[in-house]
CSV table of C-alpha atoms and ligand atoms in Angstrom, one decimal:
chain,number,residue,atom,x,y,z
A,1,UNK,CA,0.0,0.0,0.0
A,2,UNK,CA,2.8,2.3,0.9
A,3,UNK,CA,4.3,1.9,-3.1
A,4,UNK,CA,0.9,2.4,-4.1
A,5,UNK,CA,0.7,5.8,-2.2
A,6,UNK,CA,4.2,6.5,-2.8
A,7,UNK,CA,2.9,6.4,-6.4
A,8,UNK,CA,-0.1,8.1,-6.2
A,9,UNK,CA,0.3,11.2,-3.8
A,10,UNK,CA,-3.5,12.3,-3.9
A,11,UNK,CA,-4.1,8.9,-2.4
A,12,UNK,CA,-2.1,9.5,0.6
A,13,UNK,CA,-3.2,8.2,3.6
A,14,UNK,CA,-6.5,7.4,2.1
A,15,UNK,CA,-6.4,3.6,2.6
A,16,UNK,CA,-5.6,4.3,6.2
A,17,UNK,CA,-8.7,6.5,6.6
A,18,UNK,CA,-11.1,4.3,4.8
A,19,UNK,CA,-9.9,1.5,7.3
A,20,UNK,CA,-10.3,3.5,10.4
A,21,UNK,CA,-14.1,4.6,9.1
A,22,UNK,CA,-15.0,1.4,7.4
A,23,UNK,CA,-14.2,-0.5,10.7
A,24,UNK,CA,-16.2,2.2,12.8
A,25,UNK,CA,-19.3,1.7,10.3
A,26,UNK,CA,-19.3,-2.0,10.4
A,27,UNK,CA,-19.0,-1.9,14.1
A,28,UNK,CA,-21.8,0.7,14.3
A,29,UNK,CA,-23.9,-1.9,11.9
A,30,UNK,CA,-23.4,-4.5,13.6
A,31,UNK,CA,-21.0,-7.0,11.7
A,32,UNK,CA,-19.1,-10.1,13.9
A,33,UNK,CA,-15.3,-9.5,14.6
A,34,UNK,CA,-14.6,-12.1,11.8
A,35,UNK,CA,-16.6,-9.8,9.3
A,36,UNK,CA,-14.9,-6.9,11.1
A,37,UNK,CA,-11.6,-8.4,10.1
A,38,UNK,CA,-12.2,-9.2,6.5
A,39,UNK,CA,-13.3,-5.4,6.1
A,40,UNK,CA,-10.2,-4.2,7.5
A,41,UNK,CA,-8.3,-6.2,5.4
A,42,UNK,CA,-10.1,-5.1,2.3
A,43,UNK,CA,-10.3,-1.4,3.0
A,44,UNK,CA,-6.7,-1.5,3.1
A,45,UNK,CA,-5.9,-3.2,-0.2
A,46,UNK,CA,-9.2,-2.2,-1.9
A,47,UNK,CA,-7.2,0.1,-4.5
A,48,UNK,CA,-4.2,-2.1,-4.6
A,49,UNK,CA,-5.2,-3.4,-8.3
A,50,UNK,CA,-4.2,0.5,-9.3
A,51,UNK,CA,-0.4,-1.2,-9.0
A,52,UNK,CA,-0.8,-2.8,-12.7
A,53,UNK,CA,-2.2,0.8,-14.4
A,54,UNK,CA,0.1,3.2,-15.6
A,55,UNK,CA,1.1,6.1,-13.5
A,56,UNK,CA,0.5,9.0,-15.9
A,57,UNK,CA,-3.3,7.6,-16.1
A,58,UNK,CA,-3.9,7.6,-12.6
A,59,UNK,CA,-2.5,10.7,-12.4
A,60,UNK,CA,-3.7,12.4,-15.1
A,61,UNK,CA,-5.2,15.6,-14.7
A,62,UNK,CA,-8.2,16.6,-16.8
A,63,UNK,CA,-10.6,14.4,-18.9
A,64,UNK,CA,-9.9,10.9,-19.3
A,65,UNK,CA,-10.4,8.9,-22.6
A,66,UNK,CA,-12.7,6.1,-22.4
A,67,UNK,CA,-9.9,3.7,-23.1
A,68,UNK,CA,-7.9,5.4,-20.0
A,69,UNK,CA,-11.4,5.0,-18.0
A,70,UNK,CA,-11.5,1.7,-19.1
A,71,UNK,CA,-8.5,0.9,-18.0
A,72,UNK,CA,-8.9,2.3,-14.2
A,73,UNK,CA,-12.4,0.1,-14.1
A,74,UNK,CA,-10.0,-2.7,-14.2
A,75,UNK,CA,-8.5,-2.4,-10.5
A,76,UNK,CA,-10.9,-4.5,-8.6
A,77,UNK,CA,-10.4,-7.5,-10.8
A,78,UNK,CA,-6.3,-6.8,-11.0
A,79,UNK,CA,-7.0,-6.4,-6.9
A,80,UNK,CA,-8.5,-10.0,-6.6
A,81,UNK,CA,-5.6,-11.5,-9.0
A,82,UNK,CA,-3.0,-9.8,-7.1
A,83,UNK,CA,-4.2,-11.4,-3.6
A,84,UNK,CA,-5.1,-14.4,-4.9
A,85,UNK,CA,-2.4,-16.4,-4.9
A,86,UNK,CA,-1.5,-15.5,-1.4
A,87,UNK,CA,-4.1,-17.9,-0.5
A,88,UNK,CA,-6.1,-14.1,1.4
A,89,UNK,CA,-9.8,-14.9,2.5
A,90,UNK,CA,-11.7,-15.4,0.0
A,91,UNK,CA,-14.4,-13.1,1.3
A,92,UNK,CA,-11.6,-10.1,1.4
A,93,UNK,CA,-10.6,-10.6,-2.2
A,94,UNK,CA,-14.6,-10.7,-3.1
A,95,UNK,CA,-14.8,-7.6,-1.2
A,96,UNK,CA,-12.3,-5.7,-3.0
A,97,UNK,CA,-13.2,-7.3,-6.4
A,98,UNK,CA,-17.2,-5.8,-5.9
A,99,UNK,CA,-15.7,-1.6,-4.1
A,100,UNK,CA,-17.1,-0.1,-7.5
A,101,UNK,CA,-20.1,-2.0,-7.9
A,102,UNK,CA,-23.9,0.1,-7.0
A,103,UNK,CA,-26.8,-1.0,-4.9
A,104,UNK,CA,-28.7,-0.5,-8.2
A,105,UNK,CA,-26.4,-2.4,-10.6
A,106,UNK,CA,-24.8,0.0,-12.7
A,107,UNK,CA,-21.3,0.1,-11.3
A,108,UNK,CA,-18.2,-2.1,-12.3
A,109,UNK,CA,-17.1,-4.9,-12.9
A,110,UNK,CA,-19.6,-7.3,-13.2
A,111,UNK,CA,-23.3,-4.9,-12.7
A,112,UNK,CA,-24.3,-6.6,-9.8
A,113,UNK,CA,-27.0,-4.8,-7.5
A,114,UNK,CA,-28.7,-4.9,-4.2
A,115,UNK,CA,-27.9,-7.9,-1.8
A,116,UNK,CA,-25.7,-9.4,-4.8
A,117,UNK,CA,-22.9,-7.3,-3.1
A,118,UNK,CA,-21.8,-8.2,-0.1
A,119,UNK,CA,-22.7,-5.8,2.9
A,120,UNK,CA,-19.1,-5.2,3.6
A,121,UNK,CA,-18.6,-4.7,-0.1
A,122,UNK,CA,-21.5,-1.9,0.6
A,123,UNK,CA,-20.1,-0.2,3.3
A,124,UNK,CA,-16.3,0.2,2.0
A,125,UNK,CA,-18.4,1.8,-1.1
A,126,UNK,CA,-19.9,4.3,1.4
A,127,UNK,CA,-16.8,5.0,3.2
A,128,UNK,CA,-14.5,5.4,-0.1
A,129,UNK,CA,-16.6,7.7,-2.1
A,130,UNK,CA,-17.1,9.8,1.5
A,131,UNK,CA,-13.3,10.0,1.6
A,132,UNK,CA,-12.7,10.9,-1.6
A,133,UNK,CA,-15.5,13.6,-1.0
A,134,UNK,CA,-13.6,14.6,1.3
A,135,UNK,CA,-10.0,14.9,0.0
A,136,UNK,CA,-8.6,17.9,-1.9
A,137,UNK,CA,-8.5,17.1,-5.7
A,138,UNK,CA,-6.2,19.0,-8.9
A,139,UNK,CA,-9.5,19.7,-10.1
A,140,UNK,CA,-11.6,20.4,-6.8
A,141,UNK,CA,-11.6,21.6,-3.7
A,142,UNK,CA,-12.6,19.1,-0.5
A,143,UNK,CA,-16.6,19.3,0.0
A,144,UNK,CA,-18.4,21.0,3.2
A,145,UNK,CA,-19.3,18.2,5.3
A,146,UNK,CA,-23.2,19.2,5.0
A,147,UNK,CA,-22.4,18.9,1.4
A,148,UNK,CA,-21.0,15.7,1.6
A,149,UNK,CA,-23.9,14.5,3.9
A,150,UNK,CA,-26.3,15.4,1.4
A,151,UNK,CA,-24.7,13.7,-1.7
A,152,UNK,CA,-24.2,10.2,0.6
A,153,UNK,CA,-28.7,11.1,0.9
A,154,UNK,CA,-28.9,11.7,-2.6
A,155,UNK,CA,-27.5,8.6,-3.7
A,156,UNK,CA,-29.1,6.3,-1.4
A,157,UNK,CA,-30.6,3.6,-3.4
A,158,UNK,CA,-28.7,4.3,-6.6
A,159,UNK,CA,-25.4,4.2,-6.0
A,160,UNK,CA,-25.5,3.1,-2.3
A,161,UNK,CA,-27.4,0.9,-0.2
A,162,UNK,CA,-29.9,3.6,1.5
A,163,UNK,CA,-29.2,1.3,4.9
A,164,UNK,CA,-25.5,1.6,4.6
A,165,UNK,CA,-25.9,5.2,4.2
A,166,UNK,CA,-28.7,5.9,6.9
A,167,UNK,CA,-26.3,4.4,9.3
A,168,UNK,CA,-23.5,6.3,8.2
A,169,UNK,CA,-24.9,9.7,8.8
A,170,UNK,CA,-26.7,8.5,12.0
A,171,UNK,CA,-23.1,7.5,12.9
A,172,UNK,CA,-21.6,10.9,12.3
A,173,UNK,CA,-23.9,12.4,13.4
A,174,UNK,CA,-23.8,11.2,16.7
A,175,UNK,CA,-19.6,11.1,17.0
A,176,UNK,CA,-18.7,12.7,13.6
A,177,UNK,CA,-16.2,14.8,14.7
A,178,UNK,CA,-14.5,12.4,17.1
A,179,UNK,CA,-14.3,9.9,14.3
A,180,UNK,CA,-13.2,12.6,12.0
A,181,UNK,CA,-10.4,13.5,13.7
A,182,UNK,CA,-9.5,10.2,15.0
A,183,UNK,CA,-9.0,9.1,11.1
A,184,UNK,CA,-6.9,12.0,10.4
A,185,UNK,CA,-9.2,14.1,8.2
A,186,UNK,CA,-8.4,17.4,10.6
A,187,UNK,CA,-4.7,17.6,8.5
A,188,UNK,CA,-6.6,17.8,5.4
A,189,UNK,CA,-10.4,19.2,5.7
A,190,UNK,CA,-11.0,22.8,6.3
A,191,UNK,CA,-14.5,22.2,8.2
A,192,UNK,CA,-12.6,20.2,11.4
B,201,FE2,FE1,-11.1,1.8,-6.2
């Protein structure tokens, strides 16, 4: 992860976060510590596919082509085949394989919707796109909290689970800004 990062500044510290959150929202939802454990393992590596794409893609600032786009939809399947032969739970690598896919079936790579996707696959989907809300772009400032909030509501039941997102705002909430901090977002938002 730390070659990954070292590659890919704007990603700094962002498998770290998504952990720390991921692990927090599971918690709050109610998975087992064996669940727990998968997720942590998955938030961790779920970008590690982006190792086989070319640097000045990821990188790239500006429009990609749809052959450069096509490309980057490759990571979760390059993620699974990375970790599987290191004989990794089988539920992490399906984890990591379905962190694009949307409650309503239009993500990547295979379309599958609804409980198809694993609820831990659900929840690192939640926590990524919050983080990446979150984070300071080339192209974009990081979003107001209230902002972000609002676009986690908007998308309930297309991109997300609405469930997985209900809980997510309860949970911040109730202990946003402890969380928050505790994750290390105080370093890089304006709003903590
Ligand atoms: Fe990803």
């Amino acid at each position: 992860v730390n070659a990954l990062e070292a590659s890919d500044m704007y990603t700094k510290g962002h498998s770290e976060r998504v952990k720390m959150l991921a692990l927090e929202l599971g918690r709050y939802i109610g998975l087992d510590v064996r669940e727990l454990e998968i997720l942590e393992q998955a938030s961790i590596l779920h970008d590690i596919g982006k190792i086989g794409i070319e640097s000045f893609i990821l990188q790239k600032q500006g429009k990609l082509t749809s052959k450069e786009y096509s490309l980057i939809k490759l990571h979760p399947l390059i993620g699974e085949e990375i970790l599987g032969p290191i004989d990794t739970l089988e539920s992490v690598r399906q984890t990591i394989l379905q962190h694009h896919e949307r409650y309503d079936g239009n993500g990547y790579p295979y379309g599958l919707r609804g409980e198809e996707l694993s609820l831990k696959a659900r929840i690192l989907s939640v926590v990524d796109t919050f983080d990446a809300m979150m984070s300071e772009r080339s192209y974009r400032k990081a979003l107001p909290l209230y902002q972000i909030k609002e676009e986690l509501g908007a998308n309930a039941g297309s991109q997300f689970d609405p469930y997985v997102v209900d809980s997510f705002i309860e949970m911040l909430n109730i202990r946003g800004e402890m969380l928050l901090s505790l994750a290390g977002y105080a370093k890089l938002h304006a709003v903590l």
